[in-house]
PDB file of C-alpha atoms and ligand atoms in Angstrom:
ATOM      1  CA  MET A   4    -119.553  23.252  17.784  1.00  0.00           C
ATOM      2  CA  THR A   5    -118.051  26.714  17.880  1.00  0.00           C
ATOM      3  CA  SER A   6    -114.816  27.378  16.068  1.00  0.00           C
ATOM      4  CA  ALA A   7    -111.926  28.950  17.939  1.00  0.00           C
ATOM      5  CA  PRO A   8    -111.566  32.706  17.429  1.00  0.00           C
ATOM      6  CA  PRO A   9    -108.743  33.647  15.020  1.00  0.00           C
ATOM      7  CA  ALA A  10    -105.414  34.201  16.754  1.00  0.00           C
ATOM      8  CA  ALA A  11    -104.601  37.878  17.184  1.00  0.00           C
ATOM      9  CA  ALA A  12    -101.849  39.130  14.851  1.00  0.00           C
ATOM     10  CA  PRO A  13     -98.570  39.757  16.667  1.00  0.00           C
ATOM     11  CA  PRO A  14     -97.590  43.390  17.153  1.00  0.00           C
ATOM     12  CA  VAL A  15     -95.269  44.852  14.504  1.00  0.00           C
ATOM     13  CA  LEU A  16     -92.794  45.576  17.277  1.00  0.00           C
ATOM     14  CA  ALA A  17     -92.636  44.131  20.778  1.00  0.00           C
ATOM     15  CA  LEU A  18     -90.017  45.219  23.291  1.00  0.00           C
ATOM     16  CA  ASP A  19     -89.777  43.263  26.517  1.00  0.00           C
ATOM     17  CA  GLY A  20     -87.694  44.503  29.423  1.00  0.00           C
ATOM     18  CA  LEU A  21     -85.075  46.041  27.173  1.00  0.00           C
ATOM     19  CA  THR A  22     -82.021  47.103  29.156  1.00  0.00           C
ATOM     20  CA  ARG A  23     -78.692  48.618  28.081  1.00  0.00           C
ATOM     21  CA  ARG A  24     -75.932  49.497  30.517  1.00  0.00           C
ATOM     22  CA  TYR A  25     -72.775  51.462  29.871  1.00  0.00           C
ATOM     23  CA  GLY A  26     -70.557  50.705  32.858  1.00  0.00           C
ATOM     24  CA  THR A  27     -72.495  51.868  35.907  1.00  0.00           C
ATOM     25  CA  LEU A  28     -74.965  53.904  33.835  1.00  0.00           C
ATOM     26  CA  THR A  29     -78.200  52.230  32.788  1.00  0.00           C
ATOM     27  CA  ALA A  30     -79.138  54.102  29.598  1.00  0.00           C
ATOM     28  CA  VAL A  31     -82.252  52.000  28.887  1.00  0.00           C
ATOM     29  CA  ASP A  32     -83.819  50.338  31.877  1.00  0.00           C
ATOM     30  CA  GLY A  33     -86.416  47.594  31.442  1.00  0.00           C
ATOM     31  CA  VAL A  34     -88.389  49.204  28.617  1.00  0.00           C
ATOM     32  CA  SER A  35     -91.407  47.253  27.325  1.00  0.00           C
ATOM     33  CA  LEU A  36     -93.512  48.518  24.446  1.00  0.00           C
ATOM     34  CA  ARG A  37     -95.994  47.201  21.859  1.00  0.00           C
ATOM     35  CA  LEU A  38     -96.608  48.782  18.447  1.00  0.00           C
ATOM     36  CA  GLY A  39     -99.366  47.674  16.107  1.00  0.00           C
ATOM     37  CA  PRO A  40     -99.434  48.144  12.309  1.00  0.00           C
ATOM     38  CA  GLY A  41     -99.653  51.803  11.422  1.00  0.00           C
ATOM     39  CA  ALA A  42     -98.754  52.971  14.942  1.00  0.00           C
ATOM     40  CA  ARG A  43     -97.559  56.554  15.287  1.00  0.00           C
ATOM     41  CA  HIS A  44     -95.635  56.363  18.529  1.00  0.00           C
ATOM     42  CA  ALA A  45     -93.440  59.136  19.917  1.00  0.00           C
ATOM     43  CA  VAL A  46     -90.667  58.668  22.445  1.00  0.00           C
ATOM     44  CA  ILE A  47     -89.841  61.841  24.325  1.00  0.00           C
ATOM     45  CA  GLY A  48     -87.751  62.726  27.347  1.00  0.00           C
ATOM     46  CA  PRO A  49     -85.024  65.064  28.492  1.00  0.00           C
ATOM     47  CA  ASN A  50     -81.460  64.955  27.128  1.00  0.00           C
ATOM     48  CA  GLY A  51     -79.772  61.721  28.158  1.00  0.00           C
ATOM     49  CA  ALA A  52     -83.074  59.940  28.856  1.00  0.00           C
ATOM     50  CA  GLY A  53     -82.105  57.006  26.619  1.00  0.00           C
ATOM     51  CA  LYS A  54     -84.183  57.764  23.526  1.00  0.00           C
ATOM     52  CA  THR A  55     -81.413  57.359  20.947  1.00  0.00           C
ATOM     53  CA  THR A  56     -80.079  54.290  22.745  1.00  0.00           C
ATOM     54  CA  LEU A  57     -83.550  52.766  22.509  1.00  0.00           C
ATOM     55  CA  LEU A  58     -83.647  53.418  18.741  1.00  0.00           C
ATOM     56  CA  ASN A  59     -80.140  51.930  18.433  1.00  0.00           C
ATOM     57  CA  LEU A  60     -81.296  48.782  20.217  1.00  0.00           C
ATOM     58  CA  ILE A  61     -84.302  48.449  17.903  1.00  0.00           C
ATOM     59  CA  ALA A  62     -82.234  49.097  14.752  1.00  0.00           C
ATOM     60  CA  GLY A  63     -79.515  46.695  15.918  1.00  0.00           C
ATOM     61  CA  THR A  64     -76.622  49.155  16.008  1.00  0.00           C
ATOM     62  CA  ASP A  65     -76.432  48.436  19.740  1.00  0.00           C
ATOM     63  CA  ARG A  66     -77.247  45.286  21.702  1.00  0.00           C
ATOM     64  CA  PRO A  67     -79.260  45.001  24.895  1.00  0.00           C
ATOM     65  CA  ASP A  68     -77.794  43.493  28.054  1.00  0.00           C
ATOM     66  CA  ARG A  69     -81.233  42.130  28.888  1.00  0.00           C
ATOM     67  CA  GLY A  70     -84.628  41.884  27.287  1.00  0.00           C
ATOM     68  CA  ALA A  71     -86.041  40.893  23.908  1.00  0.00           C
ATOM     69  CA  ILE A  72     -87.129  42.519  20.643  1.00  0.00           C
ATOM     70  CA  ALA A  73     -89.632  40.913  18.275  1.00  0.00           C
ATOM     71  CA  LEU A  74     -90.645  42.131  14.815  1.00  0.00           C
ATOM     72  CA  ASP A  75     -93.925  40.708  13.536  1.00  0.00           C
ATOM     73  CA  GLY A  76     -93.634  37.982  16.157  1.00  0.00           C
ATOM     74  CA  VAL A  77     -90.079  36.996  15.144  1.00  0.00           C
ATOM     75  CA  ASP A  78     -87.377  37.338  17.808  1.00  0.00           C
ATOM     76  CA  ILE A  79     -84.722  39.621  16.307  1.00  0.00           C
ATOM     77  CA  THR A  80     -82.804  40.334  19.521  1.00  0.00           C
ATOM     78  CA  ARG A  81     -79.698  38.616  18.198  1.00  0.00           C
ATOM     79  CA  ARG A  82     -80.050  39.653  14.549  1.00  0.00           C
ATOM     80  CA  GLY A  83     -77.618  42.186  13.085  1.00  0.00           C
ATOM     81  CA  THR A  84     -78.438  45.559  11.587  1.00  0.00           C
ATOM     82  CA  ALA A  85     -78.467  44.315   7.981  1.00  0.00           C
ATOM     83  CA  ALA A  86     -80.825  41.439   8.803  1.00  0.00           C
ATOM     84  CA  ARG A  87     -83.189  43.795  10.628  1.00  0.00           C
ATOM     85  CA  SER A  88     -83.074  46.157   7.671  1.00  0.00           C
ATOM     86  CA  ARG A  89     -83.997  43.303   5.317  1.00  0.00           C
ATOM     87  CA  LEU A  90     -86.833  42.332   7.653  1.00  0.00           C
ATOM     88  CA  GLY A  91     -88.216  45.847   7.305  1.00  0.00           C
ATOM     89  CA  ILE A  92     -86.799  48.172   9.954  1.00  0.00           C
ATOM     90  CA  ALA A  93     -85.840  51.457   8.310  1.00  0.00           C
ATOM     91  CA  ARG A  94     -84.280  54.421  10.012  1.00  0.00           C
ATOM     92  CA  SER A  95     -83.876  58.093   9.328  1.00  0.00           C
ATOM     93  CA  PHE A  96     -80.960  59.613  11.234  1.00  0.00           C
ATOM     94  CA  GLN A  97     -80.341  62.870  13.124  1.00  0.00           C
ATOM     95  CA  GLN A  98     -77.415  63.354  10.750  1.00  0.00           C
ATOM     96  CA  PRO A  99     -78.697  62.380   7.297  1.00  0.00           C
ATOM     97  CA  SER A 100     -76.885  59.324   5.937  1.00  0.00           C
ATOM     98  CA  VAL A 101     -76.795  60.178   2.241  1.00  0.00           C
ATOM     99  CA  VAL A 102     -74.093  59.139  -0.225  1.00  0.00           C
ATOM    100  CA  THR A 103     -72.892  62.565  -1.302  1.00  0.00           C
ATOM    101  CA  GLU A 104     -71.149  61.373  -4.501  1.00  0.00           C
ATOM    102  CA  LEU A 105     -74.290  59.734  -5.884  1.00  0.00           C
ATOM    103  CA  SER A 106     -77.222  61.545  -7.429  1.00  0.00           C
ATOM    104  CA  VAL A 107     -80.300  62.206  -5.332  1.00  0.00           C
ATOM    105  CA  LEU A 108     -82.186  59.631  -7.407  1.00  0.00           C
ATOM    106  CA  ASP A 109     -79.491  56.966  -7.086  1.00  0.00           C
ATOM    107  CA  ASN A 110     -79.468  57.370  -3.307  1.00  0.00           C
ATOM    108  CA  VAL A 111     -83.111  56.316  -3.201  1.00  0.00           C
ATOM    109  CA  VAL A 112     -82.704  53.582  -5.854  1.00  0.00           C
ATOM    110  CA  LEU A 113     -79.792  52.165  -3.871  1.00  0.00           C
ATOM    111  CA  ALA A 114     -81.762  52.238  -0.631  1.00  0.00           C
ATOM    112  CA  GLY A 115     -84.674  50.463  -2.326  1.00  0.00           C
ATOM    113  CA  TRP A 116     -82.368  47.770  -3.654  1.00  0.00           C
ATOM    114  CA  THR A 117     -80.723  47.197  -0.342  1.00  0.00           C
ATOM    115  CA  HIS A 118     -84.020  46.798   1.484  1.00  0.00           C
ATOM    116  CA  GLY A 119     -86.170  45.207  -1.197  1.00  0.00           C
ATOM    117  CA  PRO A 120     -86.984  41.509  -1.131  1.00  0.00           C
ATOM    118  CA  ARG A 121     -85.895  41.022  -4.762  1.00  0.00           C
ATOM    119  CA  HIS A 122     -82.681  43.003  -4.636  1.00  0.00           C
ATOM    120  CA  ARG A 123     -80.324  40.152  -5.490  1.00  0.00           C
ATOM    121  CA  GLY A 124     -79.146  40.526  -9.087  1.00  0.00           C
ATOM    122  CA  ALA A 125     -81.704  43.259  -9.736  1.00  0.00           C
ATOM    123  CA  TRP A 126     -79.071  45.473 -11.360  1.00  0.00           C
ATOM    124  CA  ARG A 127     -78.837  42.922 -14.187  1.00  0.00           C
ATOM    125  CA  ARG A 128     -82.523  43.287 -15.096  1.00  0.00           C
ATOM    126  CA  PRO A 129     -83.200  46.583 -16.915  1.00  0.00           C
ATOM    127  CA  SER A 130     -86.976  46.365 -16.424  1.00  0.00           C
ATOM    128  CA  LEU A 131     -86.557  45.985 -12.681  1.00  0.00           C
ATOM    129  CA  HIS A 132     -84.023  48.802 -12.634  1.00  0.00           C
ATOM    130  CA  ARG A 133     -86.515  51.025 -14.459  1.00  0.00           C
ATOM    131  CA  SER A 134     -89.311  50.203 -12.055  1.00  0.00           C
ATOM    132  CA  ARG A 135     -86.967  50.897  -9.125  1.00  0.00           C
ATOM    133  CA  GLN A 136     -86.210  54.293 -10.622  1.00  0.00           C
ATOM    134  CA  GLU A 137     -89.890  55.060 -11.106  1.00  0.00           C
ATOM    135  CA  THR A 138     -90.598  54.096  -7.512  1.00  0.00           C
ATOM    136  CA  ALA A 139     -87.658  56.229  -6.363  1.00  0.00           C
ATOM    137  CA  VAL A 140     -88.999  59.219  -8.285  1.00  0.00           C
ATOM    138  CA  ARG A 141     -92.363  58.786  -6.536  1.00  0.00           C
ATOM    139  CA  HIS A 142     -90.616  58.822  -3.155  1.00  0.00           C
ATOM    140  CA  LEU A 143     -88.687  61.935  -4.201  1.00  0.00           C
ATOM    141  CA  GLU A 144     -91.914  63.612  -5.302  1.00  0.00           C
ATOM    142  CA  ALA A 145     -93.400  62.839  -1.898  1.00  0.00           C
ATOM    143  CA  VAL A 146     -90.553  64.663  -0.134  1.00  0.00           C
ATOM    144  CA  GLY A 147     -90.406  67.512  -2.659  1.00  0.00           C
ATOM    145  CA  LEU A 148     -87.046  66.584  -4.216  1.00  0.00           C
ATOM    146  CA  ALA A 149     -88.081  65.257  -7.639  1.00  0.00           C
ATOM    147  CA  ASP A 150     -86.758  68.392  -9.389  1.00  0.00           C
ATOM    148  CA  LEU A 151     -83.326  67.721  -7.903  1.00  0.00           C
ATOM    149  CA  ALA A 152     -83.248  63.994  -8.784  1.00  0.00           C
ATOM    150  CA  HIS A 153     -80.148  64.255 -10.970  1.00  0.00           C
ATOM    151  CA  ARG A 154     -78.154  66.615  -8.762  1.00  0.00           C
ATOM    152  CA  PRO A 155     -75.373  65.136  -6.606  1.00  0.00           C
ATOM    153  CA  ALA A 156     -76.693  64.522  -3.091  1.00  0.00           C
ATOM    154  CA  GLY A 157     -73.675  66.442  -1.797  1.00  0.00           C
ATOM    155  CA  ALA A 158     -75.122  69.636  -3.302  1.00  0.00           C
ATOM    156  CA  LEU A 159     -78.255  69.516  -1.134  1.00  0.00           C
ATOM    157  CA  SER A 160     -78.894  71.732   1.882  1.00  0.00           C
ATOM    158  CA  HIS A 161     -79.206  70.180   5.357  1.00  0.00           C
ATOM    159  CA  GLY A 162     -83.003  70.261   5.203  1.00  0.00           C
ATOM    160  CA  GLN A 163     -82.997  68.696   1.721  1.00  0.00           C
ATOM    161  CA  ARG A 164     -80.607  65.962   2.896  1.00  0.00           C
ATOM    162  CA  ARG A 165     -82.972  65.123   5.725  1.00  0.00           C
ATOM    163  CA  MET A 166     -85.795  64.788   3.218  1.00  0.00           C
ATOM    164  CA  LEU A 167     -83.588  62.587   1.026  1.00  0.00           C
ATOM    165  CA  ASP A 168     -82.691  60.447   4.039  1.00  0.00           C
ATOM    166  CA  LEU A 169     -86.410  60.040   4.697  1.00  0.00           C
ATOM    167  CA  ALA A 170     -87.126  59.121   1.064  1.00  0.00           C
ATOM    168  CA  ALA A 171     -84.306  56.548   1.225  1.00  0.00           C
ATOM    169  CA  ALA A 172     -85.699  55.112   4.469  1.00  0.00           C
ATOM    170  CA  LEU A 173     -89.101  54.735   2.800  1.00  0.00           C
ATOM    171  CA  ALA A 174     -87.689  53.211  -0.377  1.00  0.00           C
ATOM    172  CA  GLY A 175     -88.086  49.634   0.791  1.00  0.00           C
ATOM    173  CA  ASP A 176     -91.713  50.099   1.968  1.00  0.00           C
ATOM    174  CA  PRO A 177     -90.704  49.220   5.540  1.00  0.00           C
ATOM    175  CA  PRO A 178     -93.328  48.055   8.038  1.00  0.00           C
ATOM    176  CA  LEU A 179     -91.416  49.909  10.762  1.00  0.00           C
ATOM    177  CA  LEU A 180     -89.807  53.341  10.395  1.00  0.00           C
ATOM    178  CA  LEU A 181     -87.577  54.826  13.101  1.00  0.00           C
ATOM    179  CA  LEU A 182     -87.316  58.603  12.984  1.00  0.00           C
ATOM    180  CA  ASP A 183     -84.541  60.078  15.111  1.00  0.00           C
ATOM    181  CA  GLU A 184     -85.278  63.755  15.750  1.00  0.00           C
ATOM    182  CA  PRO A 185     -86.517  64.368  12.209  1.00  0.00           C
ATOM    183  CA  ALA A 186     -87.295  68.042  12.917  1.00  0.00           C
ATOM    184  CA  ALA A 187     -83.873  68.909  14.357  1.00  0.00           C
ATOM    185  CA  GLY A 188     -82.172  71.658  12.393  1.00  0.00           C
ATOM    186  CA  LEU A 189     -85.074  72.134   9.979  1.00  0.00           C
ATOM    187  CA  THR A 190     -86.607  75.458   9.033  1.00  0.00           C
ATOM    188  CA  ASP A 191     -90.284  76.078   9.764  1.00  0.00           C
ATOM    189  CA  ALA A 192     -91.069  75.434   6.086  1.00  0.00           C
ATOM    190  CA  ASP A 193     -89.171  72.126   6.172  1.00  0.00           C
ATOM    191  CA  ILE A 194     -90.954  71.112   9.386  1.00  0.00           C
ATOM    192  CA  ASP A 195     -94.293  71.804   7.729  1.00  0.00           C
ATOM    193  CA  ARG A 196     -93.193  69.644   4.802  1.00  0.00           C
ATOM    194  CA  LEU A 197     -92.052  66.916   7.212  1.00  0.00           C
ATOM    195  CA  LEU A 198     -95.420  66.942   8.981  1.00  0.00           C
ATOM    196  CA  GLY A 199     -97.130  66.493   5.626  1.00  0.00           C
ATOM    197  CA  ILE A 200     -94.820  63.642   4.596  1.00  0.00           C
ATOM    198  CA  VAL A 201     -94.974  61.678   7.831  1.00  0.00           C
ATOM    199  CA  GLY A 202     -98.676  62.437   8.215  1.00  0.00           C
ATOM    200  CA  GLY A 203     -99.219  61.043   4.711  1.00  0.00           C
ATOM    201  CA  LEU A 204     -97.306  57.791   5.179  1.00  0.00           C
ATOM    202  CA  PRO A 205     -99.210  54.631   4.262  1.00  0.00           C
ATOM    203  CA  PRO A 206    -101.331  53.474   7.209  1.00  0.00           C
ATOM    204  CA  ALA A 207     -99.511  50.120   7.279  1.00  0.00           C
ATOM    205  CA  VAL A 208     -96.179  51.731   8.196  1.00  0.00           C
ATOM    206  CA  ALA A 209     -95.600  51.842  11.954  1.00  0.00           C
ATOM    207  CA  VAL A 210     -93.505  54.812  13.060  1.00  0.00           C
ATOM    208  CA  ILE A 211     -91.431  55.432  16.163  1.00  0.00           C
ATOM    209  CA  LEU A 212     -90.603  59.077  16.449  1.00  0.00           C
ATOM    210  CA  VAL A 213     -87.937  60.425  18.811  1.00  0.00           C
ATOM    211  CA  GLU A 214     -88.421  64.162  18.872  1.00  0.00           C
ATOM    212  CA  HIS A 215     -87.749  67.198  21.052  1.00  0.00           C
ATOM    213  CA  HIS A 216     -90.385  69.337  19.328  1.00  0.00           C
ATOM    214  CA  VAL A 217     -93.493  68.599  21.301  1.00  0.00           C
ATOM    215  CA  GLU A 218     -95.565  70.357  18.644  1.00  0.00           C
ATOM    216  CA  VAL A 219     -94.340  67.829  16.087  1.00  0.00           C
ATOM    217  CA  VAL A 220     -95.102  65.010  18.518  1.00  0.00           C
ATOM    218  CA  ALA A 221     -98.578  66.385  19.166  1.00  0.00           C
ATOM    219  CA  HIS A 222     -99.216  66.651  15.449  1.00  0.00           C
ATOM    220  CA  LEU A 223     -97.941  63.239  14.377  1.00  0.00           C
ATOM    221  CA  ALA A 224     -98.118  60.783  17.255  1.00  0.00           C
ATOM    222  CA  THR A 225    -101.260  59.052  18.433  1.00  0.00           C
ATOM    223  CA  ASP A 226     -99.352  57.544  21.353  1.00  0.00           C
ATOM    224  CA  THR A 227     -96.385  58.736  23.345  1.00  0.00           C
ATOM    225  CA  THR A 228     -93.926  57.194  25.765  1.00  0.00           C
ATOM    226  CA  VAL A 229     -91.918  59.375  28.108  1.00  0.00           C
ATOM    227  CA  LEU A 230     -88.469  58.173  29.128  1.00  0.00           C
ATOM    228  CA  ALA A 231     -86.474  59.507  32.049  1.00  0.00           C
ATOM    229  CA  SER A 232     -83.179  57.976  33.154  1.00  0.00           C
ATOM    230  CA  GLY A 233     -83.859  55.092  30.775  1.00  0.00           C
ATOM    231  CA  GLN A 234     -87.197  54.185  32.327  1.00  0.00           C
ATOM    232  CA  VAL A 235     -90.746  54.571  31.045  1.00  0.00           C
ATOM    233  CA  VAL A 236     -92.371  57.179  33.273  1.00  0.00           C
ATOM    234  CA  ALA A 237     -95.553  57.582  31.215  1.00  0.00           C
ATOM    235  CA  THR A 238     -97.092  55.958  28.161  1.00  0.00           C
ATOM    236  CA  GLY A 239    -100.463  56.172  26.425  1.00  0.00           C
ATOM    237  CA  PRO A 240    -102.442  58.419  24.091  1.00  0.00           C
ATOM    238  CA  THR A 241    -100.344  61.508  23.278  1.00  0.00           C
ATOM    239  CA  ARG A 242    -102.888  64.045  24.436  1.00  0.00           C
ATOM    240  CA  GLU A 243    -103.275  62.333  27.815  1.00  0.00           C
ATOM    241  CA  VAL A 244     -99.561  61.756  28.331  1.00  0.00           C
ATOM    242  CA  LEU A 245     -98.625  65.349  27.503  1.00  0.00           C
ATOM    243  CA  ALA A 246    -101.320  66.669  29.815  1.00  0.00           C
ATOM    244  CA  ARG A 247    -100.081  64.731  32.843  1.00  0.00           C
ATOM    245  CA  PRO A 248     -98.830  67.054  35.586  1.00  0.00           C
ATOM    246  CA  GLU A 249     -95.651  65.033  36.131  1.00  0.00           C
ATOM    247  CA  VAL A 250     -94.810  65.197  32.406  1.00  0.00           C
ATOM    248  CA  ARG A 251     -95.427  68.924  32.294  1.00  0.00           C
ATOM    249  CA  ALA A 252     -93.423  69.369  35.458  1.00  0.00           C
ATOM    250  CA  ALA A 253     -90.564  67.268  34.095  1.00  0.00           C
ATOM    251  CA  TYR A 254     -90.225  69.622  31.134  1.00  0.00           C
ATOM    252  CA  HIS A 255     -91.011  72.950  32.698  1.00  0.00           C
ATOM    253  CA  GLY A 256     -90.493  72.517  36.411  1.00  0.00           C
ATOM    254  CA  SER A 257     -94.079  73.717  36.569  1.00  0.00           C
ATOM    255  CA  ALA A 258     -97.422  72.095  35.999  1.00  0.00           C
ATOM    256  CA  SER A 259     -99.014  75.283  34.712  1.00  0.00           C
ATOM    257  CA  ALA A 260     -97.134  75.947  31.465  1.00  0.00           C
ATOM    258  CA  ALA A 261     -99.096  75.210  28.325  1.00  0.00           C
ATOM    259  CA  VAL A 262     -98.978  76.382  24.730  1.00  0.00           C
ATOM    260  CA  PRO A 263    -101.026  75.535  21.661  1.00  0.00           C
ATOM    261  CA  GLY A 264     -99.752  72.991  19.125  1.00  0.00           C
ATOM    262  CA  ALA A 265     -97.331  73.915  16.363  1.00  0.00           C
ATOM    263  CA  SER A 266     -98.324  76.851  14.167  1.00  0.00           C
ATOM    264  CA  GLY A 267    -101.662  76.858  15.943  1.00  0.00           C
ATOM    265  CA  ARG A 268    -102.416  73.436  14.492  1.00  0.00           C
ATOM    266  CA  SER A 269    -105.350  71.597  15.926  1.00  0.00           C
ATOM    267  CA  ASP A 270    -105.693  68.821  13.385  1.00  0.00           C
ATOM    268  CA  GLY A 271    -102.981  66.336  14.414  1.00  0.00           C
ATOM    269  CA  PRO A 272    -103.574  63.087  16.297  1.00  0.00           C
ATOM    270  CA  GLY A 273    -102.493  64.480  19.639  1.00  0.00           C
ATOM    271  CA  ALA A 274    -103.029  68.165  18.942  1.00  0.00           C
ATOM    272  CA  GLY A 275    -104.386  70.433  21.617  1.00  0.00           C
ATOM    273  CA  HIS A 276    -102.916  72.244  24.586  1.00  0.00           C
ATOM    274  CA  VAL A 277     -99.588  70.668  25.274  1.00  0.00           C
ATOM    275  CA  PRO A 278     -96.420  71.596  27.095  1.00  0.00           C
ATOM    276  CA  THR A 279     -93.416  72.714  25.085  1.00  0.00           C
ATOM    277  CA  VAL A 280     -90.317  70.572  25.420  1.00  0.00           C
ATOM    278  CA  CYS A 281     -86.845  71.692  26.409  1.00  0.00           C
ATOM    279  CA  PRO A 282     -85.217  72.069  23.001  1.00  0.00           C
ATOM    280  CA  SER A 283     -82.116  70.081  22.227  1.00  0.00           C
ATOM    281  CA  PRO A 284     -78.920  72.028  21.557  1.00  0.00           C
ATOM    282  CA  THR A 285     -79.280  71.332  17.825  1.00  0.00           C
ATOM    283  CA  ASP A 286     -82.815  72.588  17.745  1.00  0.00           C
ATOM    284  CA  ALA A 287     -83.136  75.394  15.227  1.00  0.00           C
ATOM    285  CA  ARG A 288     -86.740  76.145  15.963  1.00  0.00           C
ATOM    286  CA  GLY A 289     -86.717  76.256  19.732  1.00  0.00           C
TER     287      GLY A 289
HETATM  288  P1  ATP U 227     -80.551  63.349  23.624  1.00  0.00           P
HETATM  289  O1  ATP U 227     -81.947  63.861  23.691  1.00  0.00           O
HETATM  290  O2  ATP U 227     -79.567  64.313  24.205  1.00  0.00           O
HETATM  291  O3  ATP U 227     -80.156  62.836  22.265  1.00  0.00           O
HETATM  292  P2  ATP U 227     -81.129  60.675  24.572  1.00  0.00           P
HETATM  293  O4  ATP U 227     -82.394  60.620  25.339  1.00  0.00           O
HETATM  294  O5  ATP U 227     -81.172  60.241  23.159  1.00  0.00           O
HETATM  295  O6  ATP U 227     -80.481  62.119  24.684  1.00  0.00           O
HETATM  296  P3  ATP U 227     -79.021  58.755  24.808  1.00  0.00           P
HETATM  297  O7  ATP U 227     -78.193  59.365  23.743  1.00  0.00           O
HETATM  298  O8  ATP U 227     -79.713  57.506  24.502  1.00  0.00           O
HETATM  299  O9  ATP U 227     -80.052  59.803  25.379  1.00  0.00           O
HETATM  300  O10 ATP U 227     -78.077  58.554  26.080  1.00  0.00           O
HETATM  301  C1  ATP U 227     -78.559  58.001  27.303  1.00  0.00           C
HETATM  302  C2  ATP U 227     -77.409  57.968  28.281  1.00  0.00           C
HETATM  303  O11 ATP U 227     -76.486  56.968  27.846  1.00  0.00           O
HETATM  304  C3  ATP U 227     -76.642  59.273  28.368  1.00  0.00           C
HETATM  305  O12 ATP U 227     -76.242  59.470  29.703  1.00  0.00           O
HETATM  306  C4  ATP U 227     -75.444  59.042  27.480  1.00  0.00           C
HETATM  307  O13 ATP U 227     -74.336  59.804  27.893  1.00  0.00           O
HETATM  308  C5  ATP U 227     -75.196  57.553  27.680  1.00  0.00           C
HETATM  309  N1  ATP U 227     -74.592  56.889  26.522  1.00  0.00           N
HETATM  310  C6  ATP U 227     -75.146  56.780  25.300  1.00  0.00           C
HETATM  311  N2  ATP U 227     -74.332  56.089  24.480  1.00  0.00           N
HETATM  312  C7  ATP U 227     -73.251  55.753  25.216  1.00  0.00           C
HETATM  313  C8  ATP U 227     -72.041  55.022  24.935  1.00  0.00           C
HETATM  314  N3  ATP U 227     -71.806  54.494  23.731  1.00  0.00           N
HETATM  315  N4  ATP U 227     -71.156  54.878  25.935  1.00  0.00           N
HETATM  316  C9  ATP U 227     -71.386  55.406  27.161  1.00  0.00           C
HETATM  317  N5  ATP U 227     -72.495  56.086  27.495  1.00  0.00           N
HETATM  318  C10 ATP U 227     -73.409  56.274  26.537  1.00  0.00           C
END
């Protein structure tokens, strides 16, 4: 007698026919997507394509009109933002969401408490508080902010706040991290640091990256989905998707434009000859 093969693990994130309308405008139109553990998945597309709306639907700050969202096989379509956060969806924002009055360290400690499974009453246990602080310091070291741990977060530069926002997002060891234009407004040095941080994330963390910098996408993402008018127009391995004539044409109006990856990099998951992307208005590097 042969035993049945083990059931395949559910994807970390499954989107099925996700749709969001604003009046007559369909911002996200029937998007389906599967992400496995450790996925590095970019979502690109022109301004207004629906990328941020898609992240909002996944994070729970917006609700779909149709479709379903499952995290680790659990339907979370009707769960609120806080519940999704507790279940392990973390997000880093275009505008960093740091508490300016708190120290840099306390921002990360607080984020870890909020997301952590044992956060209830943790403030009453000094040993747990200490271990939270040690963990927070490690996250700050990873983003290069450990030296500023005791400074007020309000004293940080924009680039430093983005790094702090990322450290806070990572504080709860989330299985799914949503990065909303992490490179926007960063200097070249900060982008290099960002590539190192995201590239060095634990393999178990699945990442969805919305980004206008195609070099960053090429460096970080193994897979890429292209949205246009809310619909998926291409999806698959980053290198293949970025090389498609219709994707190149969508960004350049020409199928012939091609530039090397960021800073001449050739070591990222999707690195190679890729089209540049129309920069967003907030893009400091474009
Ligand atoms: P960008 O790259 O410029 O950030 P995007 O791809 O993230 O664009 P979204 O911000 O998701 O695009 O917007 C998709 C469409 O939905 C746009 O036409 C936008 O104007 C519209 N939209 C987004 N949010 C709302 C809202 N709350 N009410 C009405 N329309 C909205």
